[in-house]
XYZ file of C-alpha atoms in Angstrom:
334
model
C -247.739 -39.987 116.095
C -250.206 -41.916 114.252
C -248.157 -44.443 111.949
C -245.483 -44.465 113.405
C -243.304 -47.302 115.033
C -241.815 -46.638 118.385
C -239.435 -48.802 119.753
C -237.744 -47.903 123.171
C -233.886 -46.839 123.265
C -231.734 -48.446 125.749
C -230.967 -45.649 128.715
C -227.365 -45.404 129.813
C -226.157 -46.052 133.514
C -227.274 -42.996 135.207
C -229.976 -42.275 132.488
C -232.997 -40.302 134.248
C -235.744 -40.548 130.949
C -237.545 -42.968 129.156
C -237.008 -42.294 124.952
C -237.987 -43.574 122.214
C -237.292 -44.100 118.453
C -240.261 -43.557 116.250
C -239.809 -43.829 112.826
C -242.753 -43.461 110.006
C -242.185 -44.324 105.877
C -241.788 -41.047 103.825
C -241.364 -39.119 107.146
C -238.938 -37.295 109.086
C -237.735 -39.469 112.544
C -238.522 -38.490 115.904
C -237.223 -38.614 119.664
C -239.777 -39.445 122.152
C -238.920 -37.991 125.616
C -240.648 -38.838 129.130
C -239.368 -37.091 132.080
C -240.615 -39.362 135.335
C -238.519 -38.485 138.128
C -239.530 -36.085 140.536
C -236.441 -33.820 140.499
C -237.487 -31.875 137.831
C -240.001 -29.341 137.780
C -242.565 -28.284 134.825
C -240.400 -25.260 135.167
C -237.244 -26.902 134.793
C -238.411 -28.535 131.669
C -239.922 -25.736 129.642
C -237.036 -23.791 130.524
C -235.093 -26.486 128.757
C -237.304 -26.786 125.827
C -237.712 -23.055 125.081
C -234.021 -22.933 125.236
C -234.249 -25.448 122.625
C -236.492 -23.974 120.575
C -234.606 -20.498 120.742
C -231.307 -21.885 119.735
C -232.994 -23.560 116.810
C -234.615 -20.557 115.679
C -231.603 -18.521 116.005
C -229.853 -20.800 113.444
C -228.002 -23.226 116.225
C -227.308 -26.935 114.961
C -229.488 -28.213 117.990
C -232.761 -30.978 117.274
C -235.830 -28.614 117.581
C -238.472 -29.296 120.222
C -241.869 -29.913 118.230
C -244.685 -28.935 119.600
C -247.776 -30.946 120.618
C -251.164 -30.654 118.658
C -252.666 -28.303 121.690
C -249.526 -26.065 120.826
C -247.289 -27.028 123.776
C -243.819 -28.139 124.016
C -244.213 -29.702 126.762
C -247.339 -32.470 127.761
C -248.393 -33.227 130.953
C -250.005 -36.195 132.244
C -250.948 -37.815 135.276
C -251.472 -41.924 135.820
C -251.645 -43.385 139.086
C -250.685 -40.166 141.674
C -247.486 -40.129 139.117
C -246.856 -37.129 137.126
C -245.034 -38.005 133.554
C -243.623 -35.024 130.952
C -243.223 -35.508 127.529
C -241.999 -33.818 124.499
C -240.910 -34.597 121.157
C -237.822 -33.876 119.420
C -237.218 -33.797 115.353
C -234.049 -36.796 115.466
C -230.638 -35.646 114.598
C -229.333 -35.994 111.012
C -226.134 -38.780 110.669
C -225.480 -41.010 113.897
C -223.044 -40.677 116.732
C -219.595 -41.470 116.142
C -219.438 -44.749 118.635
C -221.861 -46.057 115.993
C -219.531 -45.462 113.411
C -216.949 -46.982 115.346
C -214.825 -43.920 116.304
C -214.214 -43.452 112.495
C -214.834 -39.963 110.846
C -215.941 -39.019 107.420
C -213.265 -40.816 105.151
C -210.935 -39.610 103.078
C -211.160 -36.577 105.452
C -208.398 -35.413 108.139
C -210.375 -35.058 111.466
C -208.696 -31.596 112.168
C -212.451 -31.012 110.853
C -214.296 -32.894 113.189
C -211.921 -31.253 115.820
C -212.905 -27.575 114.319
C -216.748 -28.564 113.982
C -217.186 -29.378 118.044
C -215.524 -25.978 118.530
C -217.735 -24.018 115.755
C -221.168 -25.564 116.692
C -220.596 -25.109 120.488
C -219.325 -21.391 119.844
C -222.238 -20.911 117.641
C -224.469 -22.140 120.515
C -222.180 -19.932 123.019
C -222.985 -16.763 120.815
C -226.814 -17.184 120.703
C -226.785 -17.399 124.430
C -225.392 -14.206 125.444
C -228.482 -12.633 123.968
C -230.877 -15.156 125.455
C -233.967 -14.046 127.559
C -235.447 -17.110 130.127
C -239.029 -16.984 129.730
C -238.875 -19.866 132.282
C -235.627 -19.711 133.795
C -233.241 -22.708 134.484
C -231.466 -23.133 137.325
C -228.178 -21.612 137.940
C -224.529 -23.858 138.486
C -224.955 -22.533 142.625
C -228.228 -23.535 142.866
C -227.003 -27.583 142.575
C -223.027 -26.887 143.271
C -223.222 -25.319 146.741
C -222.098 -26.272 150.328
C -224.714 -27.798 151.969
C -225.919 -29.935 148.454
C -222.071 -30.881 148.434
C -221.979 -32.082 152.388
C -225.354 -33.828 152.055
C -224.273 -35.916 148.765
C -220.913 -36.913 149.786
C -220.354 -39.544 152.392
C -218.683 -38.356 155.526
C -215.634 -40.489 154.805
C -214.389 -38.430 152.137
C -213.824 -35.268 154.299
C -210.977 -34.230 151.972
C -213.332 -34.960 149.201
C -215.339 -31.973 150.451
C -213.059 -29.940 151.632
C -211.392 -29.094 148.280
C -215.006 -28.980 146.477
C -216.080 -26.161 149.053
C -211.994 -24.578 147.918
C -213.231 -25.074 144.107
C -216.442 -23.195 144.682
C -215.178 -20.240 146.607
C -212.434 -19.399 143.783
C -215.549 -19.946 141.534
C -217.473 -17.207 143.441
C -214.744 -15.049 142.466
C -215.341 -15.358 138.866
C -216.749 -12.611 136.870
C -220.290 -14.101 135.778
C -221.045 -11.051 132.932
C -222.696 -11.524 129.592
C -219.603 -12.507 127.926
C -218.215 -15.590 129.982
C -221.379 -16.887 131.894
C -224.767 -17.316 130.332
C -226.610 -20.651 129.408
C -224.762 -23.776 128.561
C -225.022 -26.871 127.581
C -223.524 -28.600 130.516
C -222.875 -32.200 128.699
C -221.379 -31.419 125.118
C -219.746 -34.497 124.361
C -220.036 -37.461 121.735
C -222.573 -39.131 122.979
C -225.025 -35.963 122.841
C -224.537 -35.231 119.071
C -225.049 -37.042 115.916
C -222.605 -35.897 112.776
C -223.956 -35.995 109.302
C -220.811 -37.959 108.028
C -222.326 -36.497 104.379
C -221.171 -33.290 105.556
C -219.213 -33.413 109.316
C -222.655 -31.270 110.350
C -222.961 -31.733 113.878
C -226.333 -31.810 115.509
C -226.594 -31.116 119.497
C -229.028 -32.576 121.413
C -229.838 -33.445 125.130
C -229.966 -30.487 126.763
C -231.098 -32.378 129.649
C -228.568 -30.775 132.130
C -228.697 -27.230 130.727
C -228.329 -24.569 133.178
C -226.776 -20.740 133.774
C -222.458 -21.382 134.109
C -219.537 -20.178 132.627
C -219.205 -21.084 128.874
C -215.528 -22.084 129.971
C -217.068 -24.957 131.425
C -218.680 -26.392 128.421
C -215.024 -26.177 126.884
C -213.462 -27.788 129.512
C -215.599 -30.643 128.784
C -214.458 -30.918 125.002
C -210.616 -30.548 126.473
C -211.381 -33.852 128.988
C -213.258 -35.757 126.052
C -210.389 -34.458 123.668
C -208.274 -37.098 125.932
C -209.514 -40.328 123.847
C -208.127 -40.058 120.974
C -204.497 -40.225 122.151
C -205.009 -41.836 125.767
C -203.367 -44.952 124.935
C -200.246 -43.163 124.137
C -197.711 -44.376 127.011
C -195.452 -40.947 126.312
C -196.783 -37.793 128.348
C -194.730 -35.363 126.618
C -196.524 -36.797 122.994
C -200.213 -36.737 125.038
C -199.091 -33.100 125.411
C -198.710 -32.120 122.505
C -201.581 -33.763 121.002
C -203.661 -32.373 123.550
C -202.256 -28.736 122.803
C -202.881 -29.046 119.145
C -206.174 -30.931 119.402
C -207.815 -28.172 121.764
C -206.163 -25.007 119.521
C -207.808 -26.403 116.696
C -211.301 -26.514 118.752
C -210.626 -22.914 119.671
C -210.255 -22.000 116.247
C -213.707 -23.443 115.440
C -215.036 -21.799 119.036
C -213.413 -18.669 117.831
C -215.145 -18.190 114.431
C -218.310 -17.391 116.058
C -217.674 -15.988 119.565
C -215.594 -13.815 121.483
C -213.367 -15.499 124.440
C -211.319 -13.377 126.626
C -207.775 -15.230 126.641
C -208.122 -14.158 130.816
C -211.056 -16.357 130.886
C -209.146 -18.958 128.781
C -206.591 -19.020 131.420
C -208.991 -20.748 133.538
C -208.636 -23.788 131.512
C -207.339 -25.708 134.140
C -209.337 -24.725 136.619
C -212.378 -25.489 135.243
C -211.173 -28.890 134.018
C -211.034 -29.635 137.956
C -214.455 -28.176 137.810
C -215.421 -30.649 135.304
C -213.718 -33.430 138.089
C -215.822 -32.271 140.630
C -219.213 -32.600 138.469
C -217.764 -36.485 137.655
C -217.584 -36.997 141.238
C -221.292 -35.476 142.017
C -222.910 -37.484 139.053
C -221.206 -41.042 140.226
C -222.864 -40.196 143.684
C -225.932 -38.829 142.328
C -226.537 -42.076 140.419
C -225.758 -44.374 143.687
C -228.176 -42.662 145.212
C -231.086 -42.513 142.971
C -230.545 -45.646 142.670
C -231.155 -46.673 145.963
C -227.122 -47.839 146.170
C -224.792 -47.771 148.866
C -222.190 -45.839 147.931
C -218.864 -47.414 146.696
C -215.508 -46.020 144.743
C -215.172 -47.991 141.740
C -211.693 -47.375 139.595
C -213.209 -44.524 137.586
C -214.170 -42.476 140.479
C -211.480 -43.140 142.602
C -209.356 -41.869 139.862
C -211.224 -38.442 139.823
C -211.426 -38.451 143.583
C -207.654 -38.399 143.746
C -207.039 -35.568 141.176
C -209.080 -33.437 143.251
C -207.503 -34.153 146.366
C -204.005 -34.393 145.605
C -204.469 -31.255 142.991
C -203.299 -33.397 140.301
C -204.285 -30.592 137.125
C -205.723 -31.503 133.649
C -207.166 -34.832 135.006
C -204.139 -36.360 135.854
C -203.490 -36.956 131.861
C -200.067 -36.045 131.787
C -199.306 -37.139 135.796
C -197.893 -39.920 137.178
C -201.340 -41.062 138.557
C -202.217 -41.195 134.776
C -201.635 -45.092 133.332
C -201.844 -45.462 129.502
C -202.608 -49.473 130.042
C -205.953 -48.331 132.626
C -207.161 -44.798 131.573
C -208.267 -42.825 134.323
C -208.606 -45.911 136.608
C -207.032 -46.501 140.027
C -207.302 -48.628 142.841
C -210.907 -48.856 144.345
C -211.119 -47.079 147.910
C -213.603 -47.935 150.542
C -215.885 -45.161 152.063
């Protein structure tokens, strides 16, 4: 990294890495990554990495993983009794769309953009059902289990708990074959790509949470983020059918490089609550490491009451839903 200037990015709330910019004249940028909290193994990390690596081989639109001069992906080193991982990652091509202000390529209808999240996540999709761990990540029932569950949420929010522990047994009763379960992303959203707005290439990166789940779950998360570009809409029946037409056009992209079983797809709403109940885990999660007491702010109040009263597709086209506060409620106490 000789030459080059590093400056640090800002982490987000919740953020569990230090990363940095480094940029060098008449070369290519690069992502700086150090991994300092303890709840990640070696393990963990390489199997992230090679994952990485393998979808960028295998022709996925992912930033590669570049190795170290002693040939590793991954570094290790120790200061203090602290153990500190880093890697490097070649930086995405274009810039996120918050930086360009929620504005797509001009002159071009953003049905594209809508058909490129599909494509490049059913690209990445395809290349995992022939993927072979060399170092294994963990699997979605290693984290989302019982006792993780009753440990993490506060005792006040018995209902809270009681419908996760309902959401994980009709999980258990999921086929889990090559087809519908396999490695995912985990976090495919907007802030974890950059689009070449040359082009409307999408580049994936931040594989930080990447573990063994359904691949419905991955699309569940494009259907929830799919919600901001018409949430301000006071009419439900209009959020409808934006939402309808927004998320067939994503399938059409999906569909043009993988298989989906339309029984699987049927489980849209389901895993949408799914996607709920990993809101409510991270907002706790975060509290915690922290060092936080916990609290409901309006956000996760709002997802806490979709899961207990049931309320389906995030409360978007519900009562609970206001056009005025997005996904916002009153604060409860714990």
């Amino acid at each position: 990294m000789e030459g080059y200037e590093t400056n640090l990015i800002n982490a987000h709330a919740g953020g569990r890495n230090v990363v940095y910019n480094c940029e060098k004249e008449g070369a290519s940028a690069k992502i700086l990554r150090i991994a300092f909290l303890n709840d990640r193994s070696r393990d963990d990390l390489l199997g992230e990495v090679e994952y990485i690596q393998y979808l960028f081989e295998h022709g996925g639109s992912v930033s590669n993983v570049i190795s170290s001069r002693k040939g590793n992906l991954l570094e290790e080193i120790t200061h203090n009794n602290h153990t500190f991982f880093v890697c490097l990652f070649e930086k995405a091509r274009g810039k996120m769309l918050v930086e360009n202000h929620y504005q797509y390529r001009e002159g071009v209808p953003i049905t594209e953009y809508y058909y490129n999240c599909g494509k490049v996540l059913g690209k990445l999709h395809q290349l995992s059902k022939g993927y072979a761990a060399v170092h294994r990540r963990y699997s979605f029932f290693d984290k989302y289990n019982v006792e993780y569950i009753d440990n993490l949420i506060p005792g006040t929010l018995p209902l809270v708990k009681e419908k996760m522990v309902e959401l994980l047994k009709t999980l258990e009763g999921l086929d889990r074959n090559r087809e519908s379960f396999g490695m995912v992303h985990f976090d495919y959203n907007d802030g974890n790509y950059s689009i070449d707005f040359d082009t409307g290439q999408i580049t994936v990166y931040d594989f930080d949470n990447s573990c063994y789940c359904w691949y419905m779950f991955d699309l569940a998360g494009l259907w929830t983020h799919g919600v901001g570009w018409i949430q301000f809409e006071p009419d439900a029946g209009k959020r409808k059918k934006f939402m309808d037409n927004y998320f067939e056009t994503v399938l059409e992209g999906y569909k043009s490089e993988t298989r989906i079983e339309n029984s699987i797809l049927d489980k849209l709403p389901l895993f949408i609550q799914v996607t709920v109940m990993e809101g409510i885990v991270d907002a706790f999660e975060v509290m915690r490491n922290n060092g936080e007491e916990p609290e409901c702010d309006e956000e996760l109040s709002y997802l806490i009451k979709c899961l207990e009263d049931d309320i389906p597709y995030k409360g978007f086209f519900h009562e609970v839903f206001s056009c005025e506060e997005p996904f916002e409620c009153e604060e409860r106490n714990i």
